[in-house]
Amino acid sequence: MIYTLTVFSDRGETLLDDTFESPNDSDAREEGIRRLKEGQFEHKGARVTRAGKLIHFERAYLPKIVPAKST
């Protein structure tokens, strides 16, 4: 089966849109996570899909915005 791995920047831009083959959804999820780590996209928004079905979803970890201290 053909799967698509898509990675997004914090602004929603597509950083990676790649396809790969895998025998089943479980193996595809593991392969997608492996590719995220390999490409150093671990803290980006990402998804693995097959024919419109969501197999894996990774939320982006946005930096925490701390308001300036008032003096």
PDB file of C-alpha atoms in Angstrom:
ATOM      1  CA  MET A   1       0.000   0.000   0.000  1.00  0.00           C
ATOM      2  CA  ILE A   2       1.105   3.576  -0.664  1.00  0.00           C
ATOM      3  CA  TYR A   3       1.343   6.016   2.252  1.00  0.00           C
ATOM      4  CA  THR A   4       2.048   9.750   2.353  1.00  0.00           C
ATOM      5  CA  LEU A   5       4.122  11.481   5.018  1.00  0.00           C
ATOM      6  CA  THR A   6       3.562  15.235   5.256  1.00  0.00           C
ATOM      7  CA  VAL A   7       5.454  17.559   7.625  1.00  0.00           C
ATOM      8  CA  PHE A   8       4.423  21.142   8.373  1.00  0.00           C
ATOM      9  CA  SER A   9       6.310  24.166   9.713  1.00  0.00           C
ATOM     10  CA  ASP A  10       4.978  26.145  12.673  1.00  0.00           C
ATOM     11  CA  ARG A  11       3.438  28.544  10.120  1.00  0.00           C
ATOM     12  CA  GLY A  12       1.656  25.723   8.277  1.00  0.00           C
ATOM     13  CA  GLU A  13       4.019  25.547   5.297  1.00  0.00           C
ATOM     14  CA  THR A  14       4.711  22.080   3.886  1.00  0.00           C
ATOM     15  CA  LEU A  15       8.289  21.043   4.708  1.00  0.00           C
ATOM     16  CA  LEU A  16       8.065  17.487   3.394  1.00  0.00           C
ATOM     17  CA  ASP A  17       5.541  15.637   1.264  1.00  0.00           C
ATOM     18  CA  ASP A  18       6.846  12.135   0.594  1.00  0.00           C
ATOM     19  CA  THR A  19       5.328   8.774  -0.300  1.00  0.00           C
ATOM     20  CA  PHE A  20       6.447   5.283   0.660  1.00  0.00           C
ATOM     21  CA  GLU A  21       5.175   1.718   0.528  1.00  0.00           C
ATOM     22  CA  SER A  22       4.320  -0.431   3.519  1.00  0.00           C
ATOM     23  CA  PRO A  23       2.434  -3.728   3.947  1.00  0.00           C
ATOM     24  CA  ASN A  24      -0.025  -2.398   6.558  1.00  0.00           C
ATOM     25  CA  ASP A  25      -1.063   0.631   8.612  1.00  0.00           C
ATOM     26  CA  SER A  26       0.869  -0.379  11.724  1.00  0.00           C
ATOM     27  CA  ASP A  27       4.165  -0.768   9.864  1.00  0.00           C
ATOM     28  CA  ALA A  28       3.481   2.478   7.964  1.00  0.00           C
ATOM     29  CA  ARG A  29       3.033   4.349  11.243  1.00  0.00           C
ATOM     30  CA  GLU A  30       6.372   3.037  12.522  1.00  0.00           C
ATOM     31  CA  GLU A  31       8.070   3.889   9.205  1.00  0.00           C
ATOM     32  CA  GLY A  32       6.605   7.399   9.285  1.00  0.00           C
ATOM     33  CA  ILE A  33       7.869   7.995  12.828  1.00  0.00           C
ATOM     34  CA  ARG A  34      11.297   6.639  11.845  1.00  0.00           C
ATOM     35  CA  ARG A  35      11.432   9.047   8.892  1.00  0.00           C
ATOM     36  CA  LEU A  36      10.419  11.959  11.129  1.00  0.00           C
ATOM     37  CA  LYS A  37      13.309  11.216  13.491  1.00  0.00           C
ATOM     38  CA  GLU A  38      15.725  10.637  10.621  1.00  0.00           C
ATOM     39  CA  GLY A  39      14.799  13.985   9.027  1.00  0.00           C
ATOM     40  CA  GLN A  40      14.905  15.781  12.387  1.00  0.00           C
ATOM     41  CA  PHE A  41      11.204  16.657  12.138  1.00  0.00           C
ATOM     42  CA  GLU A  42      10.308  15.221  15.543  1.00  0.00           C
ATOM     43  CA  HIS A  43       8.837  18.471  16.892  1.00  0.00           C
ATOM     44  CA  LYS A  44       6.967  19.500  13.760  1.00  0.00           C
ATOM     45  CA  GLY A  45       3.363  18.887  12.855  1.00  0.00           C
ATOM     46  CA  ALA A  46       3.147  15.754  10.716  1.00  0.00           C
ATOM     47  CA  ARG A  47       0.777  13.121   9.423  1.00  0.00           C
ATOM     48  CA  VAL A  48       0.859   9.745   7.715  1.00  0.00           C
ATOM     49  CA  THR A  49      -2.119   8.990   5.470  1.00  0.00           C
ATOM     50  CA  ARG A  50      -3.339   6.266   3.114  1.00  0.00           C
ATOM     51  CA  ALA A  51      -6.062   7.084   0.580  1.00  0.00           C
ATOM     52  CA  GLY A  52      -7.428   9.847   2.833  1.00  0.00           C
ATOM     53  CA  LYS A  53      -7.292   7.733   6.014  1.00  0.00           C
ATOM     54  CA  LEU A  54      -5.278   9.251   8.854  1.00  0.00           C
ATOM     55  CA  ILE A  55      -2.770   6.675  10.135  1.00  0.00           C
ATOM     56  CA  HIS A  56      -0.630   8.909  12.380  1.00  0.00           C
ATOM     57  CA  PHE A  57      -0.848  12.547  13.470  1.00  0.00           C
ATOM     58  CA  GLU A  58       1.839  14.490  15.293  1.00  0.00           C
ATOM     59  CA  ARG A  59       1.046  17.900  16.772  1.00  0.00           C
ATOM     60  CA  ALA A  60       3.605  20.666  16.449  1.00  0.00           C
ATOM     61  CA  TYR A  61       5.239  21.724  19.676  1.00  0.00           C
ATOM     62  CA  LEU A  62       5.193  25.493  19.408  1.00  0.00           C
ATOM     63  CA  PRO A  63       7.491  27.488  21.657  1.00  0.00           C
ATOM     64  CA  LYS A  64       5.770  28.855  24.731  1.00  0.00           C
ATOM     65  CA  ILE A  65       5.373  32.612  24.518  1.00  0.00           C
ATOM     66  CA  VAL A  66       6.000  34.217  27.865  1.00  0.00           C
ATOM     67  CA  PRO A  67       4.728  37.787  28.269  1.00  0.00           C
ATOM     68  CA  ALA A  68       7.300  40.383  29.236  1.00  0.00           C
ATOM     69  CA  LYS A  69       7.363  41.279  32.913  1.00  0.00           C
ATOM     70  CA  SER A  70       5.958  44.703  33.659  1.00  0.00           C
ATOM     71  CA  THR A  71       8.065  46.883  35.920  1.00  0.00           C
TER      72      THR A  71
END
